[in-house]
Amino acid sequence: MISLRQRFNLLLESFFIFFIILFMILPLISFLLTSLYGQPLSILEFRSNLIHNLTIKYFLYILNDPYYYDSIYHTLQLSVAVTIASFLLALPISYGMSFMNIPFKKTIKSLIISGLSIPGLITTYTLIIIATNFGLFEYQLYSFYGLMTVMTISSLPFMVIYQTIAFDSIDTRLLEAATVHGLSKLRTFRKIILPLLMPGFATSILIVFLLNTGTLSVPLLLAPPNFQVISELAFVQLFSFYNWGIASALLVVLLLINLSVILTYMYYIKSKRYATVTGKAFRRFRNDNKILKVIITVYSILFSLFPLAEIFIIGLTSFSYKWVGTIFPTHFTLGNFYESLGLYPNAIWSTLILSGAAAFLGVTLSMIPTYFSWIYGLKLKKMVNVVILLIFSMSPVIIGILLLTMYDNSITGWIINSVPMGVIFGYVIGRMGYSTRALDVTLSSISKTLFEAERLMVRSKFKGLGKIIIPLLIPGIVEGLVLVFVRSSIDYGTTIMLAPIQWTTLTLASFAFLTTGELSQGSALAFIIIIINIPIMLFLYSKRNINFRDSTLA
C-alpha cells in the first residue's frame, strides 16, 4: 500500500515533470517546427497534413547569405572576446579575494555582488550619458569595442565569483607536499595548481560565454549596421519583418552553438576529476607580498567602484534638468520622474508583481528537484545539473520565442496577450538555475541525520515538512527569491517578447526612452530599478555573510 508520504512525493514529482513538459519540452518542439514551417506552429495545432510543408530552406538561407551567416561569426567573435577580456580582468581580483588579506575585502565583495543587479542596459546608459555630455569616445561607443566594453563590465561579477571559487579550492598542504618532494614552482603550477583551477575556470568561461551569446538590449542600442549578432538580427527579423522562419532558424543555430559548448564543457569536466580529500578544514594558501598586495588592492577597488559610478551618473541624470558639457548638472528637477511615470504609470507595479510572482513560483518549483536529488543521490543530482545547463543555453530571446510559438494561438493566446502568465513562466524558466542552486547549497549544508530524525519522531509527515524541513531551507529560499526577483526585474529579452502592453516593466520603459534620446526620463526609471534591486542584494549577502565559495552562482 502506498503511504501518504509516497503519494505526496509522487504528486510533487508529477507536478514538476508536468511543468517541464508544458513550458520547456513542448515549446521547444513548437520552436523547431516553426523554424521548419516559416510561421508560428504550435504543437497544439500541428496536423499530419502539414508535414509536407516542413522545409530546411530557412537554414539554407542563413548558411548561403552573408547577411545572415556573418551574424553567427559576429556572435562568436563578440562572446569569445568578452569572455577572454572579463576572464583576464577578473583574475587579479579573484586572486586577491582568495589568497591575500587585502583591506576592504567585504566592501569590495559587496560592490562586486551589487553589479549582478545592474543590467547591461544601465551600463549602456552610463556610457551614452558620458559620451553625450562630455563628447568622449562617442563614435567608439557604437562599435564592436563599445559592445565589448559594456558586456565585459556586466560579465565581471560572474567571472570574479566563479574564479574565486576555483582559487578557494586549492589546499596549501598540497603545495607544501610538492615542495618537500622537490618539485619546482613551475612544475608545481603545471601539475597541481592548474589542474585544480581548470574545472572552476571552465565553469566561469562557460557561464559568461552563454550569458553573452544571447544578450539583446546592448546590441540593439550599440551594434553598428555592419556588426549584427544573432539575437539582435532575429529580433529585428521577427518584429520588423514578421519573418518567423529566419528568426527562429537563427535562434535554433544559437541554441545549437550553446548546446555544443555545454557538451564540450561536460566532457571536459568529466575527464578532469581532480579533488582533494582533506575536508572543509583545509588551509588556504596566503600570499603576503606587500607590493603585490597594494597593487591588487588598488586594482580591485577601481573595478569595484564601477557600480557606484553607474549609480552616481544615472542618479545625477535622473534629477537633472539640463546636463551638457559640465562636470555636474546645472539645474535639478523631479520632472523626469513625473514625466516618465506619467507615461508608464504601471511600470513599477508591473515590475514588482511580475518579478515577485516569478520569484515565488521559481523557488517553489526548484524545491522539488532539489529535495529529491538530495534524497535519491548523485544520479538525480546530475540530471538536475543537466537541466540547469540546458536552461542556461536558452537565452531570454530564445525563451521568449519558445513560449510565443507554443502559446500565441487561437487556443492559448490569452496566456500571452491578456494576462502576464507567459512572461512570468519565461522568467521562471530562465532563472530556475539560480533558485535551484540556492536551495541546493543550503540543503547540502544540512546534516541528513536531521531528516532521519524527522521521519522517525514526527508522526505527521506534513507537520515534519512544515516544522523541520522548510525552516532549515529558509536561507536558500530567501536567496533564491532575491536572485530570481532581481534578475527578472532587469530582463529585457523575455519581457519585450511576452509582456502584454499594459504590463510594461521599468526595463522596457527605460529602454523605450533611451531609443528616443530622452536620457533624463529613461535614467529616472533606471534609477528606480537600482533603488529597488541593490539594497535587496546587499541586505541578502550582509545578513547571510556569504562568501563566494558558498555562492548560489557556484
Coordinates of C-alpha atoms in Angstrom, one line a residue:
M1 CA 0.0 0.0 0.0
I2 CA 1.3 3.4 -0.9
S3 CA 2.0 5.6 2.1
L4 CA 0.8 9.2 2.4
R5 CA 4.5 10.5 2.0
Q6 CA 4.9 8.4 -1.1
R7 CA 1.7 9.8 -2.6
F8 CA 2.9 13.3 -1.7
N9 CA 6.3 12.7 -3.3
L10 CA 4.6 11.3 -6.4
L11 CA 2.4 14.4 -6.6
L12 CA 5.4 16.7 -6.4
E13 CA 7.4 14.8 -9.0
S14 CA 4.4 14.7 -11.3
F15 CA 3.8 18.5 -10.9
F16 CA 7.4 19.3 -11.7
I17 CA 7.6 17.0 -14.7
F18 CA 4.3 18.4 -16.0
F19 CA 5.7 21.9 -15.8
I20 CA 8.9 21.0 -17.6
I21 CA 6.9 19.3 -20.4
L22 CA 4.4 22.1 -20.7
F23 CA 6.8 25.0 -20.6
M24 CA 10.1 23.6 -21.9
I25 CA 9.8 20.5 -23.9
L26 CA 6.6 21.2 -25.9
P27 CA 7.6 24.8 -26.5
L28 CA 11.0 23.6 -27.7
I29 CA 9.2 21.2 -30.2
S30 CA 7.0 24.1 -31.4
F31 CA 10.1 26.3 -31.8
L32 CA 11.7 23.7 -34.0
L33 CA 8.5 23.2 -36.0
T34 CA 8.3 27.0 -36.6
S35 CA 11.9 27.1 -37.9
L36 CA 10.9 24.4 -40.5
Y37 CA 7.4 25.8 -41.3
G38 CA 8.2 29.5 -41.6
Q39 CA 5.2 30.6 -39.5
P40 CA 4.3 30.2 -35.8
L41 CA 3.3 26.5 -35.5
S42 CA 2.4 25.2 -32.1
I43 CA 2.5 21.5 -31.4
L44 CA -1.1 22.0 -30.2
E45 CA -2.2 23.0 -33.7
F46 CA 0.1 20.6 -35.6
R47 CA -1.6 18.2 -38.0
S48 CA -0.2 15.4 -40.1
N49 CA -1.1 17.1 -43.4
L50 CA 1.4 19.9 -42.5
I51 CA 4.4 17.6 -42.6
H52 CA 5.0 18.1 -46.3
N53 CA 5.2 21.9 -45.7
L54 CA 8.2 21.5 -43.4
T55 CA 11.5 22.6 -45.1
I56 CA 15.0 23.4 -44.2
K57 CA 15.1 26.4 -46.6
Y58 CA 15.4 28.9 -43.9
F59 CA 18.5 27.3 -42.6
L60 CA 19.9 27.2 -46.1
Y61 CA 19.2 31.0 -46.4
I62 CA 21.2 31.5 -43.3
L63 CA 24.1 29.4 -44.5
N64 CA 24.2 30.9 -48.0
D65 CA 23.5 34.6 -47.3
P66 CA 26.4 36.6 -45.8
Y67 CA 23.9 38.9 -44.2
Y68 CA 22.8 36.1 -42.0
Y69 CA 25.8 33.8 -41.5
D70 CA 28.0 36.8 -40.7
S71 CA 25.8 37.3 -37.6
I72 CA 26.9 33.8 -36.4
Y73 CA 30.5 34.8 -36.7
H74 CA 29.9 38.1 -35.1
T75 CA 28.1 36.5 -32.2
L76 CA 31.0 34.1 -31.6
Q77 CA 33.6 36.8 -32.1
L78 CA 31.9 39.1 -29.6
S79 CA 31.2 36.4 -27.0
V80 CA 34.7 35.0 -27.1
A81 CA 36.2 38.4 -26.9
V82 CA 34.1 39.4 -23.9
T83 CA 34.8 36.1 -22.2
I84 CA 38.5 36.4 -22.6
A85 CA 38.6 40.1 -21.6
S86 CA 36.5 39.6 -18.4
F87 CA 38.5 36.4 -17.5
L88 CA 41.8 38.3 -17.6
L89 CA 40.4 41.4 -15.9
A90 CA 38.9 39.3 -13.1
L91 CA 42.0 37.2 -12.4
P92 CA 43.8 39.8 -10.1
I93 CA 40.6 40.5 -8.2
S94 CA 39.8 36.8 -7.7
Y95 CA 43.4 36.1 -6.7
G96 CA 43.3 38.8 -4.1
M97 CA 40.0 37.6 -2.7
S98 CA 41.3 34.1 -2.2
F99 CA 45.0 34.4 -1.4
M100 CA 45.5 37.8 0.1
N101 CA 44.2 39.7 3.2
I102 CA 43.5 42.8 1.2
P103 CA 41.8 45.7 3.0
F104 CA 38.2 46.5 2.4
K105 CA 37.6 42.9 1.2
K106 CA 34.0 42.7 2.4
T107 CA 33.2 46.1 0.9
I108 CA 34.8 45.1 -2.4
K109 CA 32.8 41.8 -2.4
S110 CA 29.5 43.7 -1.7
L111 CA 30.1 46.1 -4.5
I112 CA 31.0 43.3 -6.9
I113 CA 27.9 41.4 -6.0
S114 CA 25.8 44.5 -6.4
G115 CA 26.9 44.5 -10.1
L116 CA 24.7 41.4 -10.6
S117 CA 21.7 43.6 -10.2
I118 CA 22.8 46.2 -12.7
P119 CA 21.9 45.1 -16.3
G120 CA 23.9 45.9 -19.4
L121 CA 21.2 48.4 -20.3
I122 CA 22.1 50.6 -17.3
T123 CA 25.8 50.3 -18.1
T124 CA 25.0 51.4 -21.7
Y125 CA 23.0 54.3 -20.3
T126 CA 26.1 55.4 -18.3
L127 CA 28.4 55.4 -21.2
I128 CA 25.9 57.1 -23.5
I129 CA 25.5 59.9 -20.9
I130 CA 29.2 60.3 -20.7
A131 CA 29.6 60.3 -24.5
T132 CA 26.7 62.8 -24.9
N133 CA 27.5 65.2 -22.1
F134 CA 31.3 65.3 -22.5
G135 CA 31.9 64.2 -26.1
L136 CA 34.1 61.3 -25.0
F137 CA 34.5 58.2 -27.2
E138 CA 31.1 59.0 -28.8
Y139 CA 31.9 57.2 -32.1
Q140 CA 33.9 54.4 -30.5
L141 CA 30.8 53.6 -28.3
Y142 CA 28.7 52.5 -31.3
S143 CA 31.1 49.8 -32.5
F144 CA 32.4 46.4 -31.7
Y145 CA 34.6 47.9 -29.0
G146 CA 31.7 49.7 -27.4
L147 CA 29.7 46.5 -27.3
M148 CA 32.6 44.6 -25.9
T149 CA 33.2 47.2 -23.1
V150 CA 29.6 47.2 -21.9
M151 CA 29.3 43.4 -21.9
T152 CA 32.7 43.0 -20.2
I153 CA 31.7 45.3 -17.4
S154 CA 28.4 43.4 -17.0
S155 CA 30.2 40.0 -17.0
L156 CA 32.9 40.8 -14.5
P157 CA 30.8 40.0 -11.3
F158 CA 30.1 36.5 -12.7
M159 CA 33.7 35.9 -13.6
V160 CA 35.1 37.1 -10.3
I161 CA 32.7 34.9 -8.3
Y162 CA 33.5 31.7 -10.3
Q163 CA 37.2 32.3 -10.4
T164 CA 37.3 33.0 -6.6
I165 CA 35.6 29.6 -6.1
A166 CA 38.2 28.0 -8.2
F167 CA 41.1 29.6 -6.2
D168 CA 39.4 28.7 -2.9
S169 CA 39.6 25.0 -3.8
I170 CA 43.4 24.9 -3.5
D171 CA 44.8 23.4 -0.3
T172 CA 48.2 24.9 0.7
R173 CA 49.2 21.5 2.1
L174 CA 49.4 20.2 -1.5
L175 CA 51.9 22.9 -2.3
E176 CA 53.9 22.1 0.8
A177 CA 54.0 18.4 -0.2
A178 CA 55.1 19.3 -3.7
T179 CA 58.0 21.4 -2.3
V180 CA 59.0 18.6 0.1
H181 CA 59.2 16.2 -2.9
G182 CA 61.4 18.5 -4.8
L183 CA 59.0 19.9 -7.4
S184 CA 60.0 23.2 -8.9
K185 CA 57.5 26.1 -8.8
L186 CA 56.8 25.8 -12.5
R187 CA 56.2 22.0 -12.2
T188 CA 54.0 22.5 -9.1
F189 CA 51.9 25.1 -11.0
R190 CA 51.6 22.8 -14.1
K191 CA 50.9 19.5 -12.3
I192 CA 49.0 20.6 -9.2
I193 CA 47.7 24.1 -9.2
L194 CA 46.5 24.4 -12.8
P195 CA 44.6 21.1 -12.9
L196 CA 42.7 22.1 -9.7
L197 CA 41.9 25.5 -11.1
M198 CA 40.8 24.4 -14.6
P199 CA 37.3 23.0 -13.7
G200 CA 36.4 26.2 -11.9
F201 CA 37.9 28.3 -14.7
A202 CA 36.0 26.3 -17.3
T203 CA 32.7 26.9 -15.4
S204 CA 33.4 30.7 -15.3
I205 CA 34.1 30.7 -19.1
L206 CA 31.0 28.6 -19.9
I207 CA 28.6 30.8 -17.9
V208 CA 29.9 34.1 -19.1
F209 CA 30.0 32.9 -22.7
L210 CA 26.4 31.7 -22.6
L211 CA 25.2 34.9 -21.0
N212 CA 26.7 36.9 -23.8
T213 CA 25.7 34.9 -26.8
G214 CA 22.0 35.7 -26.2
T215 CA 22.1 39.3 -24.9
L216 CA 19.7 41.6 -26.7
S217 CA 19.3 45.1 -25.2
V218 CA 23.0 46.1 -25.6
P219 CA 23.4 45.0 -29.3
L220 CA 20.1 46.8 -30.1
L221 CA 21.5 50.0 -28.7
L222 CA 25.2 49.9 -29.7
A223 CA 25.7 47.4 -32.6
P224 CA 26.7 49.2 -35.8
P225 CA 24.9 48.1 -39.0
N226 CA 27.8 46.1 -40.2
F227 CA 28.1 44.1 -37.0
Q228 CA 24.9 42.4 -36.2
V229 CA 24.7 39.4 -33.8
I230 CA 22.2 36.6 -33.8
S231 CA 19.8 37.7 -31.1
E232 CA 19.6 41.2 -32.5
L233 CA 19.1 40.1 -36.1
A234 CA 16.5 37.5 -35.1
F235 CA 14.6 40.1 -33.1
V236 CA 14.6 42.6 -36.0
Q237 CA 13.5 39.9 -38.5
L238 CA 10.7 38.9 -36.2
F239 CA 9.3 42.2 -35.1
S240 CA 10.2 44.4 -38.1
F241 CA 9.5 42.0 -41.0
Y242 CA 7.5 39.2 -39.3
N243 CA 9.9 36.7 -40.7
W244 CA 9.3 33.8 -38.3
G245 CA 11.3 31.3 -40.5
I246 CA 14.5 33.2 -40.5
A247 CA 14.2 34.4 -36.9
S248 CA 13.5 31.0 -35.5
A249 CA 16.2 29.3 -37.6
L250 CA 18.8 31.9 -36.4
L251 CA 17.8 31.2 -32.8
V252 CA 18.0 27.4 -33.4
V253 CA 21.5 27.9 -34.6
L254 CA 22.3 29.9 -31.5
L255 CA 20.8 27.2 -29.3
L256 CA 22.9 24.5 -31.1
I257 CA 26.0 26.6 -30.6
N258 CA 25.3 26.9 -26.9
L259 CA 24.5 23.2 -26.5
S260 CA 27.7 22.2 -28.3
V261 CA 29.7 24.4 -25.9
I262 CA 27.8 22.9 -22.9
L263 CA 28.5 19.3 -24.2
T264 CA 32.2 20.2 -24.6
Y265 CA 32.3 21.5 -21.1
M266 CA 30.6 18.4 -19.6
Y267 CA 33.0 16.1 -21.5
Y268 CA 36.0 18.2 -20.2
I269 CA 34.7 18.2 -16.6
K270 CA 34.1 14.5 -16.7
S271 CA 37.6 13.9 -17.8
K272 CA 39.1 16.2 -15.1
R273 CA 38.0 14.7 -11.8
Y274 CA 40.7 16.2 -9.6
A275 CA 39.8 16.6 -6.0
T276 CA 41.3 17.0 -2.6
V277 CA 40.2 14.8 0.3
T278 CA 41.1 17.0 3.2
G279 CA 37.6 18.1 4.0
K280 CA 36.4 21.7 4.6
A281 CA 39.1 22.5 7.1
F282 CA 42.0 22.7 4.7
R283 CA 44.4 25.6 4.9
R284 CA 44.3 28.1 2.1
F285 CA 47.4 29.5 0.5
R286 CA 48.3 33.1 1.5
N287 CA 50.4 35.5 -0.3
D288 CA 51.9 38.2 1.9
N289 CA 53.9 40.1 -0.7
K290 CA 53.3 43.7 0.3
I291 CA 53.9 45.3 -3.1
L292 CA 51.6 42.8 -4.8
K293 CA 49.0 43.4 -2.1
V294 CA 49.0 47.1 -2.7
I295 CA 48.7 46.7 -6.5
I296 CA 45.8 44.2 -6.3
T297 CA 44.0 46.2 -3.6
V298 CA 44.1 49.4 -5.8
Y299 CA 43.1 47.4 -8.8
S300 CA 40.2 45.7 -7.0
I301 CA 38.9 48.9 -5.6
L302 CA 39.0 50.6 -9.0
F303 CA 36.9 47.8 -10.6
S304 CA 34.5 47.5 -7.6
L305 CA 33.8 51.3 -8.0
F306 CA 32.2 50.7 -11.4
P307 CA 28.7 50.0 -9.9
L308 CA 29.0 53.1 -7.7
A309 CA 30.0 55.2 -10.7
E310 CA 27.0 53.9 -12.7
I311 CA 24.6 54.6 -9.8
F312 CA 26.1 58.1 -9.4
I313 CA 25.8 59.1 -13.1
I314 CA 22.4 57.6 -13.6
G315 CA 21.2 59.3 -10.4
L316 CA 22.5 62.7 -11.4
T317 CA 21.0 62.4 -14.9
S318 CA 17.6 61.3 -13.5
F319 CA 17.4 64.5 -11.4
S320 CA 19.0 66.9 -13.9
Y321 CA 17.0 69.4 -15.9
K322 CA 20.0 70.0 -18.2
W323 CA 23.4 68.4 -18.2
V324 CA 25.7 69.2 -21.2
G325 CA 29.4 69.8 -21.1
T326 CA 29.7 70.4 -17.3
I327 CA 31.0 68.2 -14.6
F328 CA 27.7 68.3 -12.7
P329 CA 24.2 69.2 -13.9
T330 CA 23.4 72.9 -13.6
H331 CA 19.7 72.5 -12.8
F332 CA 17.9 69.8 -10.9
T333 CA 14.2 68.7 -11.1
L334 CA 11.8 65.9 -10.2
G335 CA 10.1 66.4 -13.5
N336 CA 11.9 63.5 -15.2
F337 CA 10.2 61.1 -12.7
Y338 CA 6.8 62.7 -13.1
E339 CA 7.0 62.6 -16.9
S340 CA 8.3 59.0 -17.2
L341 CA 5.9 57.6 -14.7
G342 CA 3.1 59.6 -16.2
L343 CA 3.7 57.9 -19.5
Y344 CA 4.2 54.5 -17.9
P345 CA 2.1 54.7 -14.7
N346 CA 2.1 51.0 -14.0
A347 CA 5.8 50.3 -14.7
I348 CA 6.8 50.0 -11.0
W349 CA 3.9 47.8 -10.1
S350 CA 4.3 45.6 -13.2
T351 CA 8.0 45.1 -12.4
L352 CA 7.3 44.2 -8.7
I353 CA 4.3 41.9 -9.5
L354 CA 5.8 40.0 -12.4
S355 CA 9.3 39.6 -10.8
G356 CA 7.7 38.7 -7.4
A357 CA 5.4 36.1 -8.9
A358 CA 8.3 34.6 -10.9
A359 CA 10.4 34.5 -7.7
F360 CA 7.7 32.7 -5.7
L361 CA 6.9 30.2 -8.5
G362 CA 10.5 29.7 -9.4
V363 CA 11.6 28.9 -5.8
T364 CA 8.5 26.7 -5.2
L365 CA 9.3 24.6 -8.3
S366 CA 13.0 24.5 -7.6
M367 CA 12.4 22.9 -4.2
I368 CA 11.1 19.8 -5.8
P369 CA 14.1 18.7 -7.9
T370 CA 16.5 19.9 -5.2
Y371 CA 14.8 17.9 -2.4
F372 CA 14.5 14.7 -4.5
S373 CA 18.1 14.9 -5.8
W374 CA 19.3 15.2 -2.3
I375 CA 17.2 12.2 -1.2
Y376 CA 17.9 9.9 -4.2
G377 CA 21.6 10.8 -4.5
L378 CA 24.1 11.6 -7.2
K379 CA 22.4 10.3 -10.3
L380 CA 19.3 12.5 -10.0
K381 CA 21.5 15.5 -8.9
K382 CA 23.5 15.1 -12.2
M383 CA 20.2 15.1 -14.1
V384 CA 19.2 18.3 -12.3
N385 CA 22.5 19.9 -13.2
V386 CA 22.0 19.0 -16.9
V387 CA 18.5 20.7 -16.8
I388 CA 20.1 23.8 -15.3
L389 CA 22.8 23.9 -18.0
L390 CA 20.0 23.4 -20.7
I391 CA 18.2 26.4 -19.2
F392 CA 21.4 28.4 -19.4
S393 CA 21.7 27.5 -23.1
M394 CA 18.4 29.2 -23.7
S395 CA 18.8 33.0 -23.8
P396 CA 15.9 35.3 -22.9
V397 CA 15.2 35.8 -26.6
I398 CA 15.0 32.0 -27.2
I399 CA 12.8 31.5 -24.1
G400 CA 10.5 34.3 -25.5
I401 CA 10.1 32.8 -28.9
L402 CA 9.7 29.3 -27.4
L403 CA 6.6 30.4 -25.5
L404 CA 5.3 32.6 -28.3
T405 CA 5.4 29.7 -30.8
M406 CA 3.7 27.4 -28.3
Y407 CA 1.0 29.6 -26.8
D408 CA 0.3 32.6 -29.1
N409 CA -2.5 30.9 -31.0
S410 CA -6.3 30.8 -31.0
I411 CA -6.4 28.2 -28.3
T412 CA -4.0 29.5 -25.7
G413 CA -3.3 33.1 -26.9
W414 CA -4.8 34.5 -23.7
I415 CA -1.7 33.3 -21.8
I416 CA 0.4 35.7 -23.8
N417 CA -1.9 38.6 -24.8
S418 CA -4.4 39.0 -22.0
V419 CA -2.7 38.0 -18.8
P420 CA 1.1 38.1 -18.0
M421 CA 1.3 34.4 -17.4
G422 CA 3.7 33.9 -20.4
V423 CA 6.3 36.4 -19.2
I424 CA 6.1 35.0 -15.6
F425 CA 6.7 31.5 -16.9
G426 CA 9.5 32.9 -19.1
Y427 CA 11.2 34.4 -16.1
V428 CA 10.8 31.2 -14.1
I429 CA 12.4 29.1 -16.8
G430 CA 15.3 31.5 -17.4
R431 CA 16.1 31.9 -13.7
M432 CA 15.4 28.4 -12.4
G433 CA 19.1 27.7 -12.3
Y434 CA 19.6 30.5 -9.7
S435 CA 16.8 29.3 -7.4
T436 CA 17.7 25.6 -7.7
R437 CA 21.3 26.3 -6.9
A438 CA 20.4 28.5 -3.9
L439 CA 18.3 25.6 -2.4
D440 CA 21.0 23.0 -3.2
V441 CA 23.7 25.0 -1.4
T442 CA 21.5 25.3 1.7
L443 CA 20.4 21.7 1.6
S444 CA 23.9 20.4 1.2
S445 CA 24.9 22.2 4.5
I446 CA 22.2 20.3 6.5
S447 CA 23.1 17.0 8.1
K448 CA 21.0 14.1 6.9
T449 CA 20.5 12.9 10.4
L450 CA 18.1 15.8 10.9
F451 CA 15.9 14.4 8.1
E452 CA 16.2 10.9 9.5
A453 CA 15.1 12.2 12.9
E454 CA 12.2 14.0 11.3
R455 CA 11.0 10.8 9.7
L456 CA 11.3 8.8 13.0
M457 CA 10.0 11.3 15.5
V458 CA 7.3 13.2 13.7
R459 CA 4.1 11.3 13.1
S460 CA 2.6 13.7 10.6
K461 CA 4.7 13.9 7.5
F462 CA 3.3 17.3 6.6
K463 CA 3.9 18.6 10.0
G464 CA 7.5 17.5 9.8
L465 CA 7.8 19.2 6.4
G466 CA 6.4 22.5 7.8
K467 CA 8.2 22.4 11.2
I468 CA 11.6 21.0 10.3
I469 CA 12.4 20.8 6.6
I470 CA 11.1 24.2 5.4
P471 CA 12.6 26.2 8.3
L472 CA 16.0 24.6 7.5
L473 CA 15.6 25.7 3.9
I474 CA 14.7 29.3 4.7
P475 CA 18.2 30.8 3.9
G476 CA 18.2 29.1 0.5
I477 CA 14.6 30.1 -0.1
V478 CA 15.3 33.7 0.7
E479 CA 18.4 33.8 -1.5
G480 CA 16.5 32.1 -4.4
L481 CA 13.7 34.6 -4.1
V482 CA 16.0 37.6 -4.2
L483 CA 18.1 36.3 -7.1
V484 CA 15.1 35.4 -9.3
F485 CA 13.4 38.6 -8.4
V486 CA 16.5 40.8 -9.2
R487 CA 17.4 39.0 -12.4
S488 CA 13.8 39.0 -13.6
S489 CA 13.3 42.7 -12.9
I490 CA 16.2 43.6 -15.2
D491 CA 15.2 41.2 -18.0
Y492 CA 14.7 42.7 -21.4
G493 CA 14.7 39.9 -24.0
T494 CA 11.9 37.7 -22.5
T495 CA 9.9 40.8 -21.4
I496 CA 9.8 42.5 -24.8
M497 CA 8.5 39.3 -26.4
L498 CA 6.0 38.2 -23.9
A499 CA 4.7 41.0 -21.7
P500 CA 1.3 42.5 -22.6
I501 CA 1.4 46.2 -23.4
Q502 CA -0.5 47.0 -20.1
W503 CA 2.3 45.2 -18.2
T504 CA 5.2 47.3 -19.4
T505 CA 8.1 47.0 -16.9
L506 CA 10.6 49.6 -15.8
T507 CA 13.3 48.0 -18.0
L508 CA 11.1 48.1 -21.1
A509 CA 10.0 51.7 -20.4
S510 CA 13.6 52.8 -19.7
F511 CA 14.8 51.2 -23.0
A512 CA 12.0 53.0 -24.9
F513 CA 13.1 56.4 -23.6
L514 CA 16.7 55.6 -24.5
T515 CA 15.9 54.8 -28.1
T516 CA 14.2 58.2 -28.5
G517 CA 17.1 60.0 -26.9
E518 CA 15.2 61.0 -23.8
L519 CA 18.1 60.2 -21.5
S520 CA 16.9 62.0 -18.4
Q521 CA 13.5 60.3 -18.4
G522 CA 15.0 56.9 -19.1
S523 CA 17.6 57.4 -16.4
A524 CA 14.8 58.2 -13.9
L525 CA 13.3 54.7 -14.5
A526 CA 16.7 53.1 -14.5
F527 CA 17.4 54.8 -11.1
I528 CA 14.2 53.3 -9.7
I529 CA 15.4 49.8 -10.8
I530 CA 18.7 50.4 -9.0
I531 CA 16.9 51.7 -5.8
I532 CA 14.8 48.5 -5.8
N533 CA 17.4 45.9 -6.5
I534 CA 20.8 46.9 -5.0
P535 CA 19.6 47.3 -1.4
I536 CA 17.9 43.9 -1.7
M537 CA 21.1 42.3 -2.9
L538 CA 23.3 43.9 -0.3
F539 CA 20.9 43.1 2.5
L540 CA 20.8 39.4 1.5
Y541 CA 24.6 39.0 1.4
S542 CA 25.3 41.0 4.5
K543 CA 22.7 39.0 6.5
R544 CA 24.0 35.7 5.3
N545 CA 27.6 36.8 5.4
I546 CA 28.1 34.6 2.4
N547 CA 31.4 34.1 0.7
F548 CA 32.0 33.2 -3.0
R549 CA 32.7 29.6 -2.2
D550 CA 29.1 29.2 -0.9
S551 CA 27.6 31.4 -3.5
T552 CA 24.4 30.4 -5.2
L553 CA 26.1 31.0 -8.5
A554 CA 28.8 28.4 -7.9

